[in-house]
GROMACS .gro file of C-alpha atoms in nm:
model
  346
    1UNK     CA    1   1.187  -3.136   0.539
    2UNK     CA    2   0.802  -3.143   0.656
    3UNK     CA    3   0.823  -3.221   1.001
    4UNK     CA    4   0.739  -3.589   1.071
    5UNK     CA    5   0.689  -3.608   0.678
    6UNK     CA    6   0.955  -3.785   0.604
    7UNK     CA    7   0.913  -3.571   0.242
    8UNK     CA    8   1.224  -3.286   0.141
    9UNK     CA    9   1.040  -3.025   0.030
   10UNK     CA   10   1.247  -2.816  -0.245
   11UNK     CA   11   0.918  -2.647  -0.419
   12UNK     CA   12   0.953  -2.323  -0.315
   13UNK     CA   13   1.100  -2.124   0.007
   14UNK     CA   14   0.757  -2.059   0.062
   15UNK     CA   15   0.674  -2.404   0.201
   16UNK     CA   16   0.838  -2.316   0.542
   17UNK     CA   17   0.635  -2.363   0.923
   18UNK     CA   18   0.672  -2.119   1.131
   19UNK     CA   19   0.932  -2.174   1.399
   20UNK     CA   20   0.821  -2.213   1.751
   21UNK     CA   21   1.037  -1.873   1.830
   22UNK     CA   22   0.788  -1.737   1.576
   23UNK     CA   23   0.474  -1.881   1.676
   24UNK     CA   24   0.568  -1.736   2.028
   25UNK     CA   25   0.589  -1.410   1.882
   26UNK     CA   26   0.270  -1.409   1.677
   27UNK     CA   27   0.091  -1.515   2.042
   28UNK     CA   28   0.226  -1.232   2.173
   29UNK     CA   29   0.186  -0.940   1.912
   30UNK     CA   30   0.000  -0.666   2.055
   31UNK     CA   31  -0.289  -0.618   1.838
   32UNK     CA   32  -0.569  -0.364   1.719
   33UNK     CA   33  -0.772  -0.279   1.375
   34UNK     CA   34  -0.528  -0.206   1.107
   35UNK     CA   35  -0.816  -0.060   0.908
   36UNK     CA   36  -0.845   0.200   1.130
   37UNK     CA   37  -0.475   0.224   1.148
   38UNK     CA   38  -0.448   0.098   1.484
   39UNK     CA   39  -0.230  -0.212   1.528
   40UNK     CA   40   0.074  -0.109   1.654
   41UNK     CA   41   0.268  -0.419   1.540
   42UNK     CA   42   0.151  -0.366   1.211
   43UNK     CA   43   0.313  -0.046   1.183
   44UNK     CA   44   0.619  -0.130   1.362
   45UNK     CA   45   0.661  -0.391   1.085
   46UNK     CA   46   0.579  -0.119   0.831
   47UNK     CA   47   0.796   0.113   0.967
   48UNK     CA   48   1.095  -0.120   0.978
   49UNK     CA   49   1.079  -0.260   0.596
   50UNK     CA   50   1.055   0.126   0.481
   51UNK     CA   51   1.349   0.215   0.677
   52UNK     CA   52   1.532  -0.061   0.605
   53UNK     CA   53   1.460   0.001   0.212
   54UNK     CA   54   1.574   0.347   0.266
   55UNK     CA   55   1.199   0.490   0.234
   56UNK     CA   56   0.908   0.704   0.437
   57UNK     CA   57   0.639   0.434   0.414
   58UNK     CA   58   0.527   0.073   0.391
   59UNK     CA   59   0.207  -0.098   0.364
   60UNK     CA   60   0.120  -0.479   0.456
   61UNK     CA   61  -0.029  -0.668   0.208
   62UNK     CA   62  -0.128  -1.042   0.221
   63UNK     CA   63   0.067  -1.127  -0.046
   64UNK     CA   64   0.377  -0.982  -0.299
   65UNK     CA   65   0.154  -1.007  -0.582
   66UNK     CA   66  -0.092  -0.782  -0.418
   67UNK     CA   67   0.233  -0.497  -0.373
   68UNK     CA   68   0.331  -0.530  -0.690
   69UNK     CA   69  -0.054  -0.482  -0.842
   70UNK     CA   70  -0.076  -0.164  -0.596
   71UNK     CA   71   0.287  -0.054  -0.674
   72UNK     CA   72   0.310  -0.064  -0.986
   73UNK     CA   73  -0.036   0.078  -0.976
   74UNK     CA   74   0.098   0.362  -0.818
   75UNK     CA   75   0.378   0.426  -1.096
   76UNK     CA   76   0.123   0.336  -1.415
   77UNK     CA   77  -0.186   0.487  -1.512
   78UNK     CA   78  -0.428   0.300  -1.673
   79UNK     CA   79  -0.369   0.300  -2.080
   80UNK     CA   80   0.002   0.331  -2.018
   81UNK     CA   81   0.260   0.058  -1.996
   82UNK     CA   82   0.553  -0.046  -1.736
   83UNK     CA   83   0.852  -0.261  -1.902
   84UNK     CA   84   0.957  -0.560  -1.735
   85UNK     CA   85   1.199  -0.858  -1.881
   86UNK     CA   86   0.955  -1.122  -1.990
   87UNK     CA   87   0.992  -1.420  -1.770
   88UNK     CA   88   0.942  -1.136  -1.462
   89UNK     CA   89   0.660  -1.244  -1.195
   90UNK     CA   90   0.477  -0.901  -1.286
   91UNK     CA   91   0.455  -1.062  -1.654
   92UNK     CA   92   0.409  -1.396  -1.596
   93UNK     CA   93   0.287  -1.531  -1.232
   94UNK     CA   94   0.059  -1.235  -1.166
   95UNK     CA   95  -0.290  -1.361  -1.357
   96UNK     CA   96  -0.256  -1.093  -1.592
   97UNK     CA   97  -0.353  -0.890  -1.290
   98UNK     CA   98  -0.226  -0.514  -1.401
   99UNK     CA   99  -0.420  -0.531  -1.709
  100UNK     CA  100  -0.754  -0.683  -1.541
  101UNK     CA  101  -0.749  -0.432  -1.256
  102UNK     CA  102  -0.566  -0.163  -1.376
  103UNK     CA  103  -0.565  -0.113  -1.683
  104UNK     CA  104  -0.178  -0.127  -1.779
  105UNK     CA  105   0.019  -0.266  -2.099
  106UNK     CA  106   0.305  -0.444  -2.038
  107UNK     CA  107   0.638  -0.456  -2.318
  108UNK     CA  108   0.947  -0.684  -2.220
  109UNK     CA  109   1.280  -0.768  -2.283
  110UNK     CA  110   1.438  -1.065  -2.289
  111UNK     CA  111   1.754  -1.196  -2.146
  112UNK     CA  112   1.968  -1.498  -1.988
  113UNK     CA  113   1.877  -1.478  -1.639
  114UNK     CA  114   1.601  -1.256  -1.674
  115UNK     CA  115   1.880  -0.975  -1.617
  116UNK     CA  116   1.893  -0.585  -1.700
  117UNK     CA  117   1.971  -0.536  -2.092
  118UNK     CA  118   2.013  -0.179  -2.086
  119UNK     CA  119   2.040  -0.169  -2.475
  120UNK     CA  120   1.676  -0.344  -2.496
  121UNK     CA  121   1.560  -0.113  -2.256
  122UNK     CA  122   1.667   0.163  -2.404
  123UNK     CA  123   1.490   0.042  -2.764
  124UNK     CA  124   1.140  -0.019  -2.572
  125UNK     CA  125   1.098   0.336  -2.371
  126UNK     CA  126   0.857   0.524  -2.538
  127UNK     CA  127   0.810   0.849  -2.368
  128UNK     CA  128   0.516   1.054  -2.450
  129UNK     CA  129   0.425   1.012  -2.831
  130UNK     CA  130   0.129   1.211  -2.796
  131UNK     CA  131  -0.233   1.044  -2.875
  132UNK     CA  132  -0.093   0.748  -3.098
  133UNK     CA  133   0.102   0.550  -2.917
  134UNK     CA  134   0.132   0.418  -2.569
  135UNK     CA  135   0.354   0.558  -2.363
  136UNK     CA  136   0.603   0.411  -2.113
  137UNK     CA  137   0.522   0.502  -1.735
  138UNK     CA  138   0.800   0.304  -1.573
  139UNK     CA  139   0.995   0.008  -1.576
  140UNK     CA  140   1.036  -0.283  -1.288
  141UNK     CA  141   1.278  -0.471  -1.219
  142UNK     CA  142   1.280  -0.812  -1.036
  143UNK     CA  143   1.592  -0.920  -0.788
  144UNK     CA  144   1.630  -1.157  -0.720
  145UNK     CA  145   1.468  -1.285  -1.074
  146UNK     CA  146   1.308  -1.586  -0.985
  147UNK     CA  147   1.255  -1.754  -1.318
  148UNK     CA  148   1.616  -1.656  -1.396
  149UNK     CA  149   1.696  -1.885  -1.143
  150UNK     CA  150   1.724  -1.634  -0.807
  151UNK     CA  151   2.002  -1.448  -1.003
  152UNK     CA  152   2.120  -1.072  -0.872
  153UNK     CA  153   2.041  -0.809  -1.083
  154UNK     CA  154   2.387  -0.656  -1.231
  155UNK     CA  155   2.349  -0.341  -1.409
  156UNK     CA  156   2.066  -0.205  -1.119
  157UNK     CA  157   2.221   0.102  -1.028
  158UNK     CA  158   2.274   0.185  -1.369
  159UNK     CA  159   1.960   0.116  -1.526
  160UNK     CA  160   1.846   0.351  -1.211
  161UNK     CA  161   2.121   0.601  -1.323
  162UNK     CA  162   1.956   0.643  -1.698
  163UNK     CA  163   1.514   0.629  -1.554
  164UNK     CA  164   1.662   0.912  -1.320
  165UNK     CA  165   1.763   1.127  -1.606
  166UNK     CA  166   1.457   1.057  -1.796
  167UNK     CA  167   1.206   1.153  -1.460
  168UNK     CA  168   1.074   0.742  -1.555
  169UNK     CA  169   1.025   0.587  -1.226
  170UNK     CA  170   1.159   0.242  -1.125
  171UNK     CA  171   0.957  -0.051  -0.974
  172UNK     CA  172   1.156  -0.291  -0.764
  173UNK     CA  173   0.996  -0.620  -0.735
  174UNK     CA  174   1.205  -0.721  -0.455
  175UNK     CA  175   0.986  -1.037  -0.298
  176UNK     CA  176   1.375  -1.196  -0.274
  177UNK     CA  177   1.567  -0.887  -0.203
  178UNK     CA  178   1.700  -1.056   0.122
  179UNK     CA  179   1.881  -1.310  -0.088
  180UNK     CA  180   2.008  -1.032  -0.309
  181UNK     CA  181   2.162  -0.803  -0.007
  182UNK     CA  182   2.276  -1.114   0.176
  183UNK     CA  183   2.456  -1.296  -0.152
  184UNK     CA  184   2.671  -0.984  -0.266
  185UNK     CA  185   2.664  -0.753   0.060
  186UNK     CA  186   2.494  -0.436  -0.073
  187UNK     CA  187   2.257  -0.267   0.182
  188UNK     CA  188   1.889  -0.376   0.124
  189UNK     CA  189   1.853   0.038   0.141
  190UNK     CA  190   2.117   0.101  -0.124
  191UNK     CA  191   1.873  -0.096  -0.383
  192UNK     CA  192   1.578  -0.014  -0.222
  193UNK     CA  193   1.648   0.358  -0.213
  194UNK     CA  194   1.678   0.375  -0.593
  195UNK     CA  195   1.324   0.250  -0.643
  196UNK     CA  196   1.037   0.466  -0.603
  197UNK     CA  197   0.821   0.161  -0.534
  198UNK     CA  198   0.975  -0.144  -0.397
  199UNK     CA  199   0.837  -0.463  -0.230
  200UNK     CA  200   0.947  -0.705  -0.001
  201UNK     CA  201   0.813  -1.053   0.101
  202UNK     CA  202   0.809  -1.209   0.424
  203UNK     CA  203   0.730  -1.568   0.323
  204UNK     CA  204   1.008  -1.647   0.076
  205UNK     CA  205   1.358  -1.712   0.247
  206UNK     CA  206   1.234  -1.560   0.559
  207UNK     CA  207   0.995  -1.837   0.702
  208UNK     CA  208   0.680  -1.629   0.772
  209UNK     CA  209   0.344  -1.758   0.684
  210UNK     CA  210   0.208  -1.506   0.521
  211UNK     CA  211   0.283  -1.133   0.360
  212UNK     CA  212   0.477  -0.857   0.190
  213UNK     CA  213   0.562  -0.503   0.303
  214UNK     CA  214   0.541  -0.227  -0.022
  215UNK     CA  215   0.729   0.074   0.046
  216UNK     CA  216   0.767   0.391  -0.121
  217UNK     CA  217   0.717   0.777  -0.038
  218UNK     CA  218   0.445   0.858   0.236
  219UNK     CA  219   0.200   0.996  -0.075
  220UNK     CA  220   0.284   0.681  -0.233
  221UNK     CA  221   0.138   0.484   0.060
  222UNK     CA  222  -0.160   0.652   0.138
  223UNK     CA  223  -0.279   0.604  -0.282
  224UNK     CA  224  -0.182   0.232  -0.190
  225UNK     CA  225  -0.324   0.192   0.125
  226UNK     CA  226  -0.645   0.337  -0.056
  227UNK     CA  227  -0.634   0.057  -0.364
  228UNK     CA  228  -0.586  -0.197  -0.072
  229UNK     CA  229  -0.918  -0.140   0.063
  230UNK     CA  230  -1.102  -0.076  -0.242
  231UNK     CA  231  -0.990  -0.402  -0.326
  232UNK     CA  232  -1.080  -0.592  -0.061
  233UNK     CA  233  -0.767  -0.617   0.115
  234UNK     CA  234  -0.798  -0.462   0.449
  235UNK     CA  235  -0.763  -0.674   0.745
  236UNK     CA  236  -0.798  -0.615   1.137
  237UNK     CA  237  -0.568  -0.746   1.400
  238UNK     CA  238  -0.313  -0.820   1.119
  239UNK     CA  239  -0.101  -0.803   1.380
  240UNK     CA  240  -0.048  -1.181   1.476
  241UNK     CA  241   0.080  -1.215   1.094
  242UNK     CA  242   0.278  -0.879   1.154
  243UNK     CA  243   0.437  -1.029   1.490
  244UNK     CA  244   0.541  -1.313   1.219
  245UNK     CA  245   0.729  -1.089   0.982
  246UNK     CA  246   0.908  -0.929   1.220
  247UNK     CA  247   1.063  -1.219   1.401
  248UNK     CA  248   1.139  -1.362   1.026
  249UNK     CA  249   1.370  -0.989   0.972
  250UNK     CA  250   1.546  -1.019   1.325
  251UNK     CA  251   1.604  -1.372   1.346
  252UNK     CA  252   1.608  -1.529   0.989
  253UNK     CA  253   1.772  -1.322   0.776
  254UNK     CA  254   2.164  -1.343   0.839
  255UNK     CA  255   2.119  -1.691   0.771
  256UNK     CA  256   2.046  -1.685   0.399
  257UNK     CA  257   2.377  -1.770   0.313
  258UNK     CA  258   2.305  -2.139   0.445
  259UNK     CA  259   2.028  -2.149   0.198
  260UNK     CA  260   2.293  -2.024  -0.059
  261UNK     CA  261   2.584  -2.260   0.023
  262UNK     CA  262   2.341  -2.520  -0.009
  263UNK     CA  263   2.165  -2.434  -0.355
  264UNK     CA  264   2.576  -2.434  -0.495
  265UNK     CA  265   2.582  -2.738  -0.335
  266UNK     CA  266   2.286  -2.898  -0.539
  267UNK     CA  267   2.443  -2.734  -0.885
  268UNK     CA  268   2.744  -2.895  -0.851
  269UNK     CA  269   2.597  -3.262  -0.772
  270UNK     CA  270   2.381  -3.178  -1.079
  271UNK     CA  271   2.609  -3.043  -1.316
  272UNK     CA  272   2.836  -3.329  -1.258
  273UNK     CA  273   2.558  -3.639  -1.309
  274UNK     CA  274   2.408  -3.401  -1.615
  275UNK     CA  275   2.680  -3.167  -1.789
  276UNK     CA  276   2.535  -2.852  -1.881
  277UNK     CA  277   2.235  -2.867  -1.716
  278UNK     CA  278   2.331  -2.617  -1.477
  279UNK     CA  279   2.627  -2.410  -1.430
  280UNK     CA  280   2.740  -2.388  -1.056
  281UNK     CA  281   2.939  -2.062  -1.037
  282UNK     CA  282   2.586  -1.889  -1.205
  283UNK     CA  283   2.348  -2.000  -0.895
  284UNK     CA  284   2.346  -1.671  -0.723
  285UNK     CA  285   2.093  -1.764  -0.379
  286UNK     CA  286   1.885  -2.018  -0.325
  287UNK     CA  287   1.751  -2.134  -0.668
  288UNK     CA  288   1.846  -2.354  -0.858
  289UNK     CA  289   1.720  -2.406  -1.247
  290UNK     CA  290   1.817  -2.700  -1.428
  291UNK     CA  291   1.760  -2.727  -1.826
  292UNK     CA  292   1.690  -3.096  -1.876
  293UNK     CA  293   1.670  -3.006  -2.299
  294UNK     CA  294   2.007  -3.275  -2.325
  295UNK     CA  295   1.914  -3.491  -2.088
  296UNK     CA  296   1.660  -3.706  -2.243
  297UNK     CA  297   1.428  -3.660  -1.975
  298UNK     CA  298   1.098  -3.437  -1.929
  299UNK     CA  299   1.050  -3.255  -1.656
  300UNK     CA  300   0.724  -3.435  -1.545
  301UNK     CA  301   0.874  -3.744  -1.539
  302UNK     CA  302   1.162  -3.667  -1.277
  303UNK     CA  303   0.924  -3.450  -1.100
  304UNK     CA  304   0.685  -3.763  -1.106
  305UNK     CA  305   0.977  -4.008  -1.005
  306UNK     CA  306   1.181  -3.799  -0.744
  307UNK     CA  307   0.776  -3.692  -0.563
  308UNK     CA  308   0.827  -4.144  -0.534
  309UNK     CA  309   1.131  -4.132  -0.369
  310UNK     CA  310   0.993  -3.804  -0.132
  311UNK     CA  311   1.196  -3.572  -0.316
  312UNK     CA  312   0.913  -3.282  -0.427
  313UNK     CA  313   1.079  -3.024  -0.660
  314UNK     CA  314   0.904  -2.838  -0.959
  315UNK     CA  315   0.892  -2.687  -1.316
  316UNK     CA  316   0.935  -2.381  -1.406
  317UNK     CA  317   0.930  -2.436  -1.851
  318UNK     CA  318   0.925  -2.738  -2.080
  319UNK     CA  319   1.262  -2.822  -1.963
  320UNK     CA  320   1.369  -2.641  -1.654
  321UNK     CA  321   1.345  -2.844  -1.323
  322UNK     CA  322   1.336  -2.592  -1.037
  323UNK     CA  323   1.509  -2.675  -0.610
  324UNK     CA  324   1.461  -2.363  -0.412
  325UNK     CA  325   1.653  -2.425  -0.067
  326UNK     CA  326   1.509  -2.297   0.240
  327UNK     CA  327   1.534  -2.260   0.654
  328UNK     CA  328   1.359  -2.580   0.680
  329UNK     CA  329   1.604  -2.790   0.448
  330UNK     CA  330   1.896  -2.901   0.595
  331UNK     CA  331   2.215  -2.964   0.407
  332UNK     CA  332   2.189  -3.334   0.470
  333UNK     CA  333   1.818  -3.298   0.290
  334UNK     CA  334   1.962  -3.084   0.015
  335UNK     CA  335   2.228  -3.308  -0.036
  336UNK     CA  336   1.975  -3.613  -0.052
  337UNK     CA  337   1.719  -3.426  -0.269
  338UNK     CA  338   2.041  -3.333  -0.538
  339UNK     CA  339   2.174  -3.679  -0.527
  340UNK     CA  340   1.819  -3.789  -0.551
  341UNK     CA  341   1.779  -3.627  -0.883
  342UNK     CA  342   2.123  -3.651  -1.020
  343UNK     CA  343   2.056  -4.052  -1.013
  344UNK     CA  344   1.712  -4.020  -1.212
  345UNK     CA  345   1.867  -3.802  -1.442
  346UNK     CA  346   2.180  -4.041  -1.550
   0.00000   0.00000   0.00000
């Protein structure tokens, strides 16, 4: 709930404030020119998300979208193409960005949850084809899928398993990984690890204000760290945002399965006042997507009515409604939010 708002708040998890535990830490960062490589918080935070991802190197970037461009960048020359299911952020909440900047196609697959279809996957890869056809650099995957509703990605390891034998790199878009490792209790460096470029963010589940951490071999990094600045992405004492990102890892992550508990919570109020809408036992974290198609309702119009009632919540398609719980939603406000809903949607 916005403090002193009155308003629950179930847009995003990126909507959190920083704590005053985090604010204290952020005061207190020590600090220096990260373009010059000299904040030392900085690369304590970078040094943390690429061991804890199982890798040599990470680089801080303002924002996931930003280590996706530069990872995937990495993976993908220009005139070559990455595959990617096709409600995947890289696809569809990126501004076209790979193709503007760097020059790479994009092919998808589709599938319920946005999840691995190994079959599809297999169908799309075109290796090298010589000068006719465009050939398949890598493929990324996104897990938690957000647009799938924050589900975990099943058939990871062996969709890593058959890019391994091929030499095809994978891509892990991992801006929820947090929710992923917390939800079924694999290692964040047993998915991470598998990747050869894998990001992080800081400001979805974990309450910072700002950032993501790409990781990925120490060559990797430097070609990244490179692109950063040639795109206008270097910053200075990016330690006070650093400072935020680590407090979020030590302090905020264990606690994910609240935000879970409480998303299951929402699906079952739902699915009970609208049958079908949403299926409990498939809400994975901390989203929840409900399909209004049978409901008689739009979307914009219980958006509309619930924003009256200080309920703010969001779409995601022509019928999907979209509640994303988060550190600064209680149950009580999750529970008020679903029931909130649930009665506009009778």
């Amino acid at each position: 709930m916005g403090e002193g708002s009155g308003v629950i708040d179930l847009r995003s998890d990126t909507v959190t404030r920083p704590s005053a535990g985090m604010l204290a830490a952020m005061t207190s960062a020590p600090l220096g020119d990260d373009v010059y490589g000299e904040d030392p918080t900085v690369t304590e935070l970078e040094e943390t998300v690429a061991g804890l991802l199982g890798h040599e190197a990470g680089l801080f970037t303002v924002t996931g979208s930003l280590a996706n461009i530069l990872g995937v960048r990495a993976l993908v020359a220009p005139g070559s193409e990455v595959l990617c299911e096709a409600s995947a952020h890289i696809a569809r909440a990126e501004l076209g960005a790979h193709a503007a900047i760097s020059g790479i196609t994009t092919r998808t697959w589709s599938a319920p949850g946005g999840q691995i279809d190994l079959g599809q996957i297999r169908a799309l890869i075109a290796p090298d084809l010589g000068p006719y056809f465009v050939t398949t650099s890598a493929v990324s995957v996104e897990n938690t899928h957000n647009f799938g509703g924050g589900t975990i990605q099943t058939a990871y390891d062996a969709l890593a398993d058959e890019l391994d034998a091929l030499s095809m790199p994978l891509h892990l878009d991992g801006a929820r990984l947090w929710n992923a490792s917390a939800a079924s209790g694999i290692p964040m460096s047993a998915f991470g690890s598998r990747a050869a470029a894998a990001s992080v963010c800081l400001s979805k589940g974990l309450g910072a204000p700002v950032g993501s951490v790409l990781v990925g071999s120490a060559e990797l990094i430097r070609e990244a760290r490179v692109w950063r600045k040639r795109l206008g992405a270097g910053w200075r004492q990016a330690g006070v945002l650093a400072g935020a990102g680590l407090y979020a890892i030590r302090n905020n992550v264990e606690r994910l399965a609240e935000d879970h508990a409480h998303a299951r919570q929402i699906a079952e109020i739902l699915a009970d006042a609208a049958p079908g809408s949403v299926k409990p036992d498939q809400v994975d974290t901390n989203i929840v997507v409900a399909d209004l198609a049978a409901t008689g309702k739009t979307v914009a119009s219980v958006v509309a009515a619930a924003k009256a009632e200080g309920v703010l919540v969001g779409g995601v398609g022509a019928t999907q409604l979209r509640l994303v719980t988060h550190l600064d939603a209680s149950a009580d406000d999750c529970r008020t939010a679903a029931e909130t809903i649930a009665r506009l949607l009778r």
